[in-house]
Amino acid sequence: MKMDIFLSITAIVLSLIGMAGCIIPALPGTVLSYGGLLCGFFCSYSTIEPVSMWIWLAVSLAVIAADFFFPAMMTKAFGGTRAGAIGATVGIFLGLTAGPVGIILGPFFGAVVGELLHDKRDPATALKVGFGSFAAFIVGTGLKLITSIWMLAILLHDMWSPLKEWFVELF
């Protein structure tokens, strides 16, 4: 019983921090949300199936990969060259050192600089490509947030009955 309470509290805390981590770049949001779901899975009352846990692991890994590669892919989709895609990727890593604003704007500026290094005569295309990279950031953040919210919903649905019982016993 005490372990279930500990796991349940840990699950909710990890899930909430995971949701915040989808927006705050320094925190691995999807990983933390999956950790919360995993804690809930190990509670004695859990009805979450093992196959669901494997599916959510795959979804989490896919979202993490998409979020990492999306800026370079969107850079190319917006007419960018390989230089712009490399710039967007470099911008992600350089942005990590500049905090949240750097992580948001790093891919944008990286793509713009990459395109300008490739062709200084076309700043309009460079800006267009930069906005494509920024759009990728927005889409990636949205995917992470949707995934984390969905995992929290599954967790809360799974623990609703035990939480009601514990609440009645306490008060």
PDB file of N, CA and C in Angstrom, residues 31-136:
ATOM      1  N   VAL A  31      10.305  11.950 -22.050  1.00  0.00           N
ATOM      2  CA  VAL A  31      10.947  10.901 -21.246  1.00  0.00           C
ATOM      3  C   VAL A  31      10.385  10.908 -19.822  1.00  0.00           C
ATOM      4  N   LEU A  32      10.243  12.097 -19.249  1.00  0.00           N
ATOM      5  CA  LEU A  32       9.706  12.198 -17.890  1.00  0.00           C
ATOM      6  C   LEU A  32       8.251  11.739 -17.840  1.00  0.00           C
ATOM      7  N   SER A  33       7.478  12.100 -18.851  1.00  0.00           N
ATOM      8  CA  SER A  33       6.080  11.653 -18.893  1.00  0.00           C
ATOM      9  C   SER A  33       5.986  10.135 -18.996  1.00  0.00           C
ATOM     10  N   TYR A  34       6.846   9.545 -19.813  1.00  0.00           N
ATOM     11  CA  TYR A  34       6.860   8.085 -19.911  1.00  0.00           C
ATOM     12  C   TYR A  34       7.274   7.481 -18.560  1.00  0.00           C
ATOM     13  N   GLY A  35       8.229   8.109 -17.890  1.00  0.00           N
ATOM     14  CA  GLY A  35       8.629   7.645 -16.554  1.00  0.00           C
ATOM     15  C   GLY A  35       7.461   7.664 -15.580  1.00  0.00           C
ATOM     16  N   GLY A  36       6.620   8.694 -15.684  1.00  0.00           N
ATOM     17  CA  GLY A  36       5.426   8.759 -14.845  1.00  0.00           C
ATOM     18  C   GLY A  36       4.464   7.626 -15.163  1.00  0.00           C
ATOM     19  N   LEU A  37       4.265   7.378 -16.446  1.00  0.00           N
ATOM     20  CA  LEU A  37       3.393   6.276 -16.854  1.00  0.00           C
ATOM     21  C   LEU A  37       3.958   4.937 -16.373  1.00  0.00           C
ATOM     22  N   LEU A  38       5.266   4.797 -16.434  1.00  0.00           N
ATOM     23  CA  LEU A  38       5.921   3.572 -15.981  1.00  0.00           C
ATOM     24  C   LEU A  38       5.727   3.369 -14.474  1.00  0.00           C
ATOM     25  N   CYS A  39       5.850   4.453 -13.704  1.00  0.00           N
ATOM     26  CA  CYS A  39       5.603   4.339 -12.258  1.00  0.00           C
ATOM     27  C   CYS A  39       4.168   3.889 -11.995  1.00  0.00           C
ATOM     28  N   GLY A  40       3.226   4.472 -12.728  1.00  0.00           N
ATOM     29  CA  GLY A  40       1.828   4.055 -12.567  1.00  0.00           C
ATOM     30  C   GLY A  40       1.622   2.598 -12.944  1.00  0.00           C
ATOM     31  N   PHE A  41       2.309   2.156 -13.976  1.00  0.00           N
ATOM     32  CA  PHE A  41       2.206   0.769 -14.430  1.00  0.00           C
ATOM     33  C   PHE A  41       2.634  -0.208 -13.328  1.00  0.00           C
ATOM     34  N   PHE A  42       3.631   0.170 -12.523  1.00  0.00           N
ATOM     35  CA  PHE A  42       4.146  -0.730 -11.490  1.00  0.00           C
ATOM     36  C   PHE A  42       3.336  -0.713 -10.192  1.00  0.00           C
ATOM     37  N   CYS A  43       2.279   0.092 -10.139  1.00  0.00           N
ATOM     38  CA  CYS A  43       1.397   0.066  -8.972  1.00  0.00           C
ATOM     39  C   CYS A  43       0.584  -1.232  -8.986  1.00  0.00           C
ATOM     40  N   SER A  44       0.280  -1.746  -7.810  1.00  0.00           N
ATOM     41  CA  SER A  44      -0.436  -3.027  -7.735  1.00  0.00           C
ATOM     42  C   SER A  44      -1.845  -2.947  -8.318  1.00  0.00           C
ATOM     43  N   TYR A  45      -2.444  -1.787  -8.315  1.00  0.00           N
ATOM     44  CA  TYR A  45      -3.811  -1.634  -8.818  1.00  0.00           C
ATOM     45  C   TYR A  45      -3.874  -1.368 -10.323  1.00  0.00           C
ATOM     46  N   SER A  46      -2.752  -1.188 -10.969  1.00  0.00           N
ATOM     47  CA  SER A  46      -2.724  -0.762 -12.369  1.00  0.00           C
ATOM     48  C   SER A  46      -3.379  -1.773 -13.303  1.00  0.00           C
ATOM     49  N   THR A  47      -4.137  -1.230 -14.248  1.00  0.00           N
ATOM     50  CA  THR A  47      -4.755  -2.066 -15.284  1.00  0.00           C
ATOM     51  C   THR A  47      -4.120  -1.810 -16.654  1.00  0.00           C
ATOM     52  N   ILE A  48      -3.042  -1.044 -16.659  1.00  0.00           N
ATOM     53  CA  ILE A  48      -2.350  -0.753 -17.914  1.00  0.00           C
ATOM     54  C   ILE A  48      -1.668  -2.029 -18.389  1.00  0.00           C
ATOM     55  N   GLU A  49      -1.884  -2.385 -19.628  1.00  0.00           N
ATOM     56  CA  GLU A  49      -1.331  -3.616 -20.203  1.00  0.00           C
ATOM     57  C   GLU A  49       0.141  -3.409 -20.596  1.00  0.00           C
ATOM     58  N   PRO A  50       0.963  -4.449 -20.474  1.00  0.00           N
ATOM     59  CA  PRO A  50       2.367  -4.339 -20.898  1.00  0.00           C
ATOM     60  C   PRO A  50       2.521  -3.915 -22.362  1.00  0.00           C
ATOM     61  N   VAL A  51       1.642  -4.400 -23.232  1.00  0.00           N
ATOM     62  CA  VAL A  51       1.742  -4.025 -24.639  1.00  0.00           C
ATOM     63  C   VAL A  51       1.539  -2.513 -24.802  1.00  0.00           C
ATOM     64  N   SER A  52       0.691  -1.920 -23.977  1.00  0.00           N
ATOM     65  CA  SER A  52       0.497  -0.463 -24.018  1.00  0.00           C
ATOM     66  C   SER A  52       1.777   0.263 -23.643  1.00  0.00           C
ATOM     67  N   MET A  53       2.481  -0.284 -22.672  1.00  0.00           N
ATOM     68  CA  MET A  53       3.740   0.350 -22.257  1.00  0.00           C
ATOM     69  C   MET A  53       4.767   0.308 -23.393  1.00  0.00           C
ATOM     70  N   TRP A  54       4.820  -0.804 -24.118  1.00  0.00           N
ATOM     71  CA  TRP A  54       5.734  -0.908 -25.251  1.00  0.00           C
ATOM     72  C   TRP A  54       5.339   0.067 -26.363  1.00  0.00           C
ATOM     73  N   ILE A  55       4.038   0.176 -26.586  1.00  0.00           N
ATOM     74  CA  ILE A  55       3.562   1.114 -27.613  1.00  0.00           C
ATOM     75  C   ILE A  55       3.915   2.545 -27.222  1.00  0.00           C
ATOM     76  N   TRP A  56       3.683   2.904 -25.954  1.00  0.00           N
ATOM     77  CA  TRP A  56       4.005   4.270 -25.524  1.00  0.00           C
ATOM     78  C   TRP A  56       5.510   4.531 -25.524  1.00  0.00           C
ATOM     79  N   LEU A  57       6.303   3.500 -25.283  1.00  0.00           N
ATOM     80  CA  LEU A  57       7.755   3.664 -25.405  1.00  0.00           C
ATOM     81  C   LEU A  57       8.117   3.982 -26.851  1.00  0.00           C
ATOM     82  N   ALA A  58       7.533   3.243 -27.780  1.00  0.00           N
ATOM     83  CA  ALA A  58       7.798   3.483 -29.203  1.00  0.00           C
ATOM     84  C   ALA A  58       7.328   4.880 -29.621  1.00  0.00           C
ATOM     85  N   VAL A  59       6.139   5.267 -29.164  1.00  0.00           N
ATOM     86  CA  VAL A  59       5.624   6.604 -29.485  1.00  0.00           C
ATOM     87  C   VAL A  59       6.554   7.675 -28.916  1.00  0.00           C
ATOM     88  N   SER A  60       6.979   7.496 -27.684  1.00  0.00           N
ATOM     89  CA  SER A  60       7.879   8.469 -27.050  1.00  0.00           C
ATOM     90  C   SER A  60       9.187   8.597 -27.816  1.00  0.00           C
ATOM     91  N   LEU A  61       9.768   7.472 -28.190  1.00  0.00           N
ATOM     92  CA  LEU A  61      11.027   7.505 -28.942  1.00  0.00           C
ATOM     93  C   LEU A  61      10.831   8.145 -30.319  1.00  0.00           C
ATOM     94  N   ALA A  62       9.700   7.861 -30.956  1.00  0.00           N
ATOM     95  CA  ALA A  62       9.419   8.461 -32.263  1.00  0.00           C
ATOM     96  C   ALA A  62       9.254   9.977 -32.151  1.00  0.00           C
ATOM     97  N   VAL A  63       8.587  10.428 -31.112  1.00  0.00           N
ATOM     98  CA  VAL A  63       8.393  11.872 -30.911  1.00  0.00           C
ATOM     99  C   VAL A  63       9.728  12.550 -30.626  1.00  0.00           C
ATOM    100  N   ILE A  64      10.570  11.902 -29.828  1.00  0.00           N
ATOM    101  CA  ILE A  64      11.891  12.471 -29.534  1.00  0.00           C
ATOM    102  C   ILE A  64      12.708  12.568 -30.817  1.00  0.00           C
ATOM    103  N   ALA A  65      12.704  11.520 -31.626  1.00  0.00           N
ATOM    104  CA  ALA A  65      13.452  11.532 -32.892  1.00  0.00           C
ATOM    105  C   ALA A  65      12.902  12.595 -33.837  1.00  0.00           C
ATOM    106  N   ALA A  66      11.580  12.679 -33.938  1.00  0.00           N
ATOM    107  CA  ALA A  66      10.971  13.679 -34.828  1.00  0.00           C
ATOM    108  C   ALA A  66      11.339  15.084 -34.381  1.00  0.00           C
ATOM    109  N   ASP A  67      11.317  15.317 -33.086  1.00  0.00           N
ATOM    110  CA  ASP A  67      11.646  16.645 -32.570  1.00  0.00           C
ATOM    111  C   ASP A  67      13.104  17.009 -32.858  1.00  0.00           C
ATOM    112  N   PHE A  68      13.953  16.016 -32.874  1.00  0.00           N
ATOM    113  CA  PHE A  68      15.375  16.267 -33.131  1.00  0.00           C
ATOM    114  C   PHE A  68      15.634  16.532 -34.618  1.00  0.00           C
ATOM    115  N   PHE A  69      14.980  15.765 -35.493  1.00  0.00           N
ATOM    116  CA  PHE A  69      15.256  15.860 -36.924  1.00  0.00           C
ATOM    117  C   PHE A  69      14.333  16.818 -37.681  1.00  0.00           C
ATOM    118  N   PHE A  70      13.226  17.210 -37.054  1.00  0.00           N
ATOM    119  CA  PHE A  70      12.244  18.048 -37.725  1.00  0.00           C
ATOM    120  C   PHE A  70      12.803  19.371 -38.260  1.00  0.00           C
ATOM    121  N   PRO A  71      13.611  20.107 -37.485  1.00  0.00           N
ATOM    122  CA  PRO A  71      14.112  21.389 -38.015  1.00  0.00           C
ATOM    123  C   PRO A  71      14.868  21.246 -39.333  1.00  0.00           C
ATOM    124  N   ALA A  72      15.710  20.251 -39.452  1.00  0.00           N
ATOM    125  CA  ALA A  72      16.457  20.064 -40.707  1.00  0.00           C
ATOM    126  C   ALA A  72      15.509  19.658 -41.841  1.00  0.00           C
ATOM    127  N   MET A  73      14.539  18.797 -41.553  1.00  0.00           N
ATOM    128  CA  MET A  73      13.597  18.367 -42.594  1.00  0.00           C
ATOM    129  C   MET A  73      12.735  19.533 -43.065  1.00  0.00           C
ATOM    130  N   MET A  74      12.256  20.341 -42.133  1.00  0.00           N
ATOM    131  CA  MET A  74      11.415  21.477 -42.503  1.00  0.00           C
ATOM    132  C   MET A  74      12.216  22.546 -43.232  1.00  0.00           C
ATOM    133  N   THR A  75      13.478  22.667 -42.881  1.00  0.00           N
ATOM    134  CA  THR A  75      14.343  23.610 -43.582  1.00  0.00           C
ATOM    135  C   THR A  75      14.379  23.253 -45.065  1.00  0.00           C
ATOM    136  N   LYS A  76      14.563  21.981 -45.349  1.00  0.00           N
ATOM    137  CA  LYS A  76      14.581  21.541 -46.753  1.00  0.00           C
ATOM    138  C   LYS A  76      13.206  21.696 -47.395  1.00  0.00           C
ATOM    139  N   ALA A  77      12.140  21.427 -46.641  1.00  0.00           N
ATOM    140  CA  ALA A  77      10.784  21.540 -47.187  1.00  0.00           C
ATOM    141  C   ALA A  77      10.450  22.982 -47.569  1.00  0.00           C
ATOM    142  N   PHE A  78      11.050  23.944 -46.891  1.00  0.00           N
ATOM    143  CA  PHE A  78      10.811  25.356 -47.190  1.00  0.00           C
ATOM    144  C   PHE A  78      11.793  25.893 -48.227  1.00  0.00           C
ATOM    145  N   GLY A  79      12.435  24.986 -48.942  1.00  0.00           N
ATOM    146  CA  GLY A  79      13.315  25.393 -50.028  1.00  0.00           C
ATOM    147  C   GLY A  79      14.766  25.566 -49.645  1.00  0.00           C
ATOM    148  N   GLY A  80      15.118  25.120 -48.485  1.00  0.00           N
ATOM    149  CA  GLY A  80      16.493  25.272 -48.030  1.00  0.00           C
ATOM    150  C   GLY A  80      17.421  24.244 -48.648  1.00  0.00           C
ATOM    151  N   THR A  81      18.687  24.537 -48.559  1.00  0.00           N
ATOM    152  CA  THR A  81      19.713  23.635 -49.072  1.00  0.00           C
ATOM    153  C   THR A  81      20.272  22.810 -47.921  1.00  0.00           C
ATOM    154  N   ARG A  82      21.212  21.983 -48.247  1.00  0.00           N
ATOM    155  CA  ARG A  82      21.892  21.188 -47.216  1.00  0.00           C
ATOM    156  C   ARG A  82      22.554  22.109 -46.194  1.00  0.00           C
ATOM    157  N   ALA A  83      23.069  23.245 -46.659  1.00  0.00           N
ATOM    158  CA  ALA A  83      23.709  24.212 -45.759  1.00  0.00           C
ATOM    159  C   ALA A  83      22.706  24.748 -44.731  1.00  0.00           C
ATOM    160  N   GLY A  84      21.470  24.999 -45.160  1.00  0.00           N
ATOM    161  CA  GLY A  84      20.437  25.467 -44.244  1.00  0.00           C
ATOM    162  C   GLY A  84      20.045  24.400 -43.240  1.00  0.00           C
ATOM    163  N   ALA A  85      19.951  23.144 -43.703  1.00  0.00           N
ATOM    164  CA  ALA A  85      19.614  22.039 -42.803  1.00  0.00           C
ATOM    165  C   ALA A  85      20.713  21.835 -41.765  1.00  0.00           C
ATOM    166  N   ILE A  86      21.958  21.903 -42.207  1.00  0.00           N
ATOM    167  CA  ILE A  86      23.075  21.776 -41.272  1.00  0.00           C
ATOM    168  C   ILE A  86      23.064  22.952 -40.299  1.00  0.00           C
ATOM    169  N   GLY A  87      22.789  24.146 -40.824  1.00  0.00           N
ATOM    170  CA  GLY A  87      22.714  25.326 -39.967  1.00  0.00           C
ATOM    171  C   GLY A  87      21.632  25.200 -38.909  1.00  0.00           C
ATOM    172  N   ALA A  88      20.459  24.662 -39.282  1.00  0.00           N
ATOM    173  CA  ALA A  88      19.374  24.467 -38.318  1.00  0.00           C
ATOM    174  C   ALA A  88      19.782  23.492 -37.222  1.00  0.00           C
ATOM    175  N   THR A  89      20.458  22.416 -37.622  1.00  0.00           N
ATOM    176  CA  THR A  89      20.916  21.425 -36.643  1.00  0.00           C
ATOM    177  C   THR A  89      21.971  22.019 -35.717  1.00  0.00           C
ATOM    178  N   VAL A  90      22.924  22.754 -36.286  1.00  0.00           N
ATOM    179  CA  VAL A  90      23.943  23.416 -35.465  1.00  0.00           C
ATOM    180  C   VAL A  90      23.274  24.435 -34.543  1.00  0.00           C
ATOM    181  N   GLY A  91      22.258  25.124 -35.057  1.00  0.00           N
ATOM    182  CA  GLY A  91      21.536  26.105 -34.254  1.00  0.00           C
ATOM    183  C   GLY A  91      20.853  25.493 -33.042  1.00  0.00           C
ATOM    184  N   ILE A  92      20.387  24.257 -33.187  1.00  0.00           N
ATOM    185  CA  ILE A  92      19.778  23.574 -32.041  1.00  0.00           C
ATOM    186  C   ILE A  92      20.814  23.406 -30.935  1.00  0.00           C
ATOM    187  N   PHE A  93      21.992  22.914 -31.309  1.00  0.00           N
ATOM    188  CA  PHE A  93      23.021  22.650 -30.303  1.00  0.00           C
ATOM    189  C   PHE A  93      23.577  23.941 -29.708  1.00  0.00           C
ATOM    190  N   LEU A  94      23.804  24.953 -30.541  1.00  0.00           N
ATOM    191  CA  LEU A  94      24.278  26.229 -30.006  1.00  0.00           C
ATOM    192  C   LEU A  94      23.206  26.894 -29.152  1.00  0.00           C
ATOM    193  N   GLY A  95      21.954  26.703 -29.550  1.00  0.00           N
ATOM    194  CA  GLY A  95      20.854  27.262 -28.780  1.00  0.00           C
ATOM    195  C   GLY A  95      20.756  26.674 -27.383  1.00  0.00           C
ATOM    196  N   LEU A  96      21.182  25.434 -27.215  1.00  0.00           N
ATOM    197  CA  LEU A  96      21.160  24.806 -25.891  1.00  0.00           C
ATOM    198  C   LEU A  96      21.989  25.595 -24.887  1.00  0.00           C
ATOM    199  N   THR A  97      23.051  26.225 -25.357  1.00  0.00           N
ATOM    200  CA  THR A  97      23.925  26.979 -24.454  1.00  0.00           C
ATOM    201  C   THR A  97      23.355  28.349 -24.103  1.00  0.00           C
ATOM    202  N   ALA A  98      22.341  28.800 -24.835  1.00  0.00           N
ATOM    203  CA  ALA A  98      21.787  30.130 -24.622  1.00  0.00           C
ATOM    204  C   ALA A  98      20.455  30.106 -23.864  1.00  0.00           C
ATOM    205  N   GLY A  99      20.080  28.976 -23.336  1.00  0.00           N
ATOM    206  CA  GLY A  99      18.851  28.896 -22.560  1.00  0.00           C
ATOM    207  C   GLY A  99      17.615  28.752 -23.438  1.00  0.00           C
ATOM    208  N   PRO A 100      16.432  28.951 -22.845  1.00  0.00           N
ATOM    209  CA  PRO A 100      15.175  28.732 -23.563  1.00  0.00           C
ATOM    210  C   PRO A 100      15.036  29.564 -24.841  1.00  0.00           C
ATOM    211  N   VAL A 101      15.422  30.815 -24.789  1.00  0.00           N
ATOM    212  CA  VAL A 101      15.307  31.661 -25.977  1.00  0.00           C
ATOM    213  C   VAL A 101      16.223  31.129 -27.079  1.00  0.00           C
ATOM    214  N   GLY A 102      17.409  30.692 -26.711  1.00  0.00           N
ATOM    215  CA  GLY A 102      18.345  30.142 -27.686  1.00  0.00           C
ATOM    216  C   GLY A 102      17.837  28.867 -28.324  1.00  0.00           C
ATOM    217  N   ILE A 103      17.159  28.049 -27.550  1.00  0.00           N
ATOM    218  CA  ILE A 103      16.639  26.798 -28.097  1.00  0.00           C
ATOM    219  C   ILE A 103      15.478  27.080 -29.047  1.00  0.00           C
ATOM    220  N   ILE A 104      14.699  28.098 -28.745  1.00  0.00           N
ATOM    221  CA  ILE A 104      13.585  28.459 -29.622  1.00  0.00           C
ATOM    222  C   ILE A 104      14.103  29.099 -30.905  1.00  0.00           C
ATOM    223  N   LEU A 105      15.045  30.022 -30.773  1.00  0.00           N
ATOM    224  CA  LEU A 105      15.520  30.784 -31.931  1.00  0.00           C
ATOM    225  C   LEU A 105      16.752  30.188 -32.606  1.00  0.00           C
ATOM    226  N   GLY A 106      17.444  29.269 -31.946  1.00  0.00           N
ATOM    227  CA  GLY A 106      18.661  28.680 -32.498  1.00  0.00           C
ATOM    228  C   GLY A 106      18.471  28.049 -33.865  1.00  0.00           C
ATOM    229  N   PRO A 107      17.465  27.178 -34.042  1.00  0.00           N
ATOM    230  CA  PRO A 107      17.262  26.587 -35.366  1.00  0.00           C
ATOM    231  C   PRO A 107      16.930  27.633 -36.437  1.00  0.00           C
ATOM    232  N   PHE A 108      16.166  28.653 -36.071  1.00  0.00           N
ATOM    233  CA  PHE A 108      15.826  29.723 -37.010  1.00  0.00           C
ATOM    234  C   PHE A 108      17.097  30.426 -37.492  1.00  0.00           C
ATOM    235  N   PHE A 109      17.889  30.915 -36.544  1.00  0.00           N
ATOM    236  CA  PHE A 109      19.103  31.638 -36.928  1.00  0.00           C
ATOM    237  C   PHE A 109      20.126  30.729 -37.592  1.00  0.00           C
ATOM    238  N   GLY A 110      20.202  29.477 -37.136  1.00  0.00           N
ATOM    239  CA  GLY A 110      21.120  28.532 -37.764  1.00  0.00           C
ATOM    240  C   GLY A 110      20.789  28.296 -39.224  1.00  0.00           C
ATOM    241  N   ALA A 111      19.478  28.133 -39.510  1.00  0.00           N
ATOM    242  CA  ALA A 111      19.052  27.919 -40.895  1.00  0.00           C
ATOM    243  C   ALA A 111      19.325  29.162 -41.739  1.00  0.00           C
ATOM    244  N   VAL A 112      19.038  30.335 -41.195  1.00  0.00           N
ATOM    245  CA  VAL A 112      19.271  31.585 -41.934  1.00  0.00           C
ATOM    246  C   VAL A 112      20.759  31.749 -42.231  1.00  0.00           C
ATOM    247  N   VAL A 113      21.599  31.562 -41.230  1.00  0.00           N
ATOM    248  CA  VAL A 113      23.046  31.710 -41.424  1.00  0.00           C
ATOM    249  C   VAL A 113      23.556  30.668 -42.425  1.00  0.00           C
ATOM    250  N   GLY A 114      23.089  29.428 -42.295  1.00  0.00           N
ATOM    251  CA  GLY A 114      23.508  28.384 -43.234  1.00  0.00           C
ATOM    252  C   GLY A 114      23.152  28.741 -44.670  1.00  0.00           C
ATOM    253  N   GLU A 115      21.937  29.241 -44.867  1.00  0.00           N
ATOM    254  CA  GLU A 115      21.510  29.625 -46.218  1.00  0.00           C
ATOM    255  C   GLU A 115      22.306  30.827 -46.729  1.00  0.00           C
ATOM    256  N   LEU A 116      22.576  31.785 -45.852  1.00  0.00           N
ATOM    257  CA  LEU A 116      23.353  32.961 -46.281  1.00  0.00           C
ATOM    258  C   LEU A 116      24.798  32.590 -46.604  1.00  0.00           C
ATOM    259  N   LEU A 117      25.338  31.633 -45.882  1.00  0.00           N
ATOM    260  CA  LEU A 117      26.686  31.164 -46.216  1.00  0.00           C
ATOM    261  C   LEU A 117      26.680  30.456 -47.569  1.00  0.00           C
ATOM    262  N   HIS A 118      25.585  29.805 -47.880  1.00  0.00           N
ATOM    263  CA  HIS A 118      25.464  29.109 -49.156  1.00  0.00           C
ATOM    264  C   HIS A 118      25.264  30.100 -50.310  1.00  0.00           C
ATOM    265  N   ASP A 119      24.390  31.101 -50.080  1.00  0.00           N
ATOM    266  CA  ASP A 119      24.091  32.077 -51.134  1.00  0.00           C
ATOM    267  C   ASP A 119      23.747  33.414 -50.488  1.00  0.00           C
ATOM    268  N   LYS A 120      24.726  34.305 -50.420  1.00  0.00           N
ATOM    269  CA  LYS A 120      24.550  35.610 -49.777  1.00  0.00           C
ATOM    270  C   LYS A 120      23.597  36.517 -50.548  1.00  0.00           C
ATOM    271  N   ARG A 121      23.337  36.209 -51.788  1.00  0.00           N
ATOM    272  CA  ARG A 121      22.514  37.081 -52.623  1.00  0.00           C
ATOM    273  C   ARG A 121      21.012  36.855 -52.449  1.00  0.00           C
ATOM    274  N   ASP A 122      20.612  35.906 -51.621  1.00  0.00           N
ATOM    275  CA  ASP A 122      19.192  35.591 -51.501  1.00  0.00           C
ATOM    276  C   ASP A 122      18.734  35.576 -50.039  1.00  0.00           C
ATOM    277  N   PRO A 123      18.721  36.750 -49.393  1.00  0.00           N
ATOM    278  CA  PRO A 123      18.298  36.783 -47.984  1.00  0.00           C
ATOM    279  C   PRO A 123      16.821  36.444 -47.791  1.00  0.00           C
ATOM    280  N   ALA A 124      15.984  36.686 -48.799  1.00  0.00           N
ATOM    281  CA  ALA A 124      14.554  36.369 -48.670  1.00  0.00           C
ATOM    282  C   ALA A 124      14.349  34.859 -48.504  1.00  0.00           C
ATOM    283  N   THR A 125      15.058  34.071 -49.304  1.00  0.00           N
ATOM    284  CA  THR A 125      14.958  32.617 -49.178  1.00  0.00           C
ATOM    285  C   THR A 125      15.517  32.166 -47.829  1.00  0.00           C
ATOM    286  N   ALA A 126      16.599  32.810 -47.405  1.00  0.00           N
ATOM    287  CA  ALA A 126      17.188  32.455 -46.110  1.00  0.00           C
ATOM    288  C   ALA A 126      16.186  32.677 -44.979  1.00  0.00           C
ATOM    289  N   LEU A 127      15.460  33.780 -45.007  1.00  0.00           N
ATOM    290  CA  LEU A 127      14.446  34.040 -43.980  1.00  0.00           C
ATOM    291  C   LEU A 127      13.292  33.046 -44.066  1.00  0.00           C
ATOM    292  N   LYS A 128      12.876  32.727 -45.273  1.00  0.00           N
ATOM    293  CA  LYS A 128      11.797  31.747 -45.480  1.00  0.00           C
ATOM    294  C   LYS A 128      12.199  30.398 -44.890  1.00  0.00           C
ATOM    295  N   VAL A 129      13.415  30.002 -45.148  1.00  0.00           N
ATOM    296  CA  VAL A 129      13.927  28.737 -44.629  1.00  0.00           C
ATOM    297  C   VAL A 129      14.008  28.789 -43.101  1.00  0.00           C
ATOM    298  N   GLY A 130      14.423  29.939 -42.562  1.00  0.00           N
ATOM    299  CA  GLY A 130      14.476  30.114 -41.107  1.00  0.00           C
ATOM    300  C   GLY A 130      13.101  29.962 -40.474  1.00  0.00           C
ATOM    301  N   PHE A 131      12.089  30.530 -41.119  1.00  0.00           N
ATOM    302  CA  PHE A 131      10.732  30.381 -40.601  1.00  0.00           C
ATOM    303  C   PHE A 131      10.260  28.931 -40.689  1.00  0.00           C
ATOM    304  N   GLY A 132      10.684  28.215 -41.708  1.00  0.00           N
ATOM    305  CA  GLY A 132      10.375  26.788 -41.796  1.00  0.00           C
ATOM    306  C   GLY A 132      10.968  26.022 -40.629  1.00  0.00           C
ATOM    307  N   SER A 133      12.180  26.383 -40.267  1.00  0.00           N
ATOM    308  CA  SER A 133      12.831  25.748 -39.134  1.00  0.00           C
ATOM    309  C   SER A 133      12.101  26.082 -37.829  1.00  0.00           C
ATOM    310  N   PHE A 134      11.655  27.339 -37.707  1.00  0.00           N
ATOM    311  CA  PHE A 134      10.895  27.747 -36.525  1.00  0.00           C
ATOM    312  C   PHE A 134       9.560  27.001 -36.465  1.00  0.00           C
ATOM    313  N   ALA A 135       8.905  26.840 -37.610  1.00  0.00           N
ATOM    314  CA  ALA A 135       7.645  26.084 -37.665  1.00  0.00           C
ATOM    315  C   ALA A 135       7.873  24.652 -37.188  1.00  0.00           C
ATOM    316  N   ALA A 136       9.020  24.099 -37.536  1.00  0.00           N
ATOM    317  CA  ALA A 136       9.354  22.743 -37.088  1.00  0.00           C
ATOM    318  C   ALA A 136       9.451  22.692 -35.571  1.00  0.00           C
TER     319      ALA A 136
END
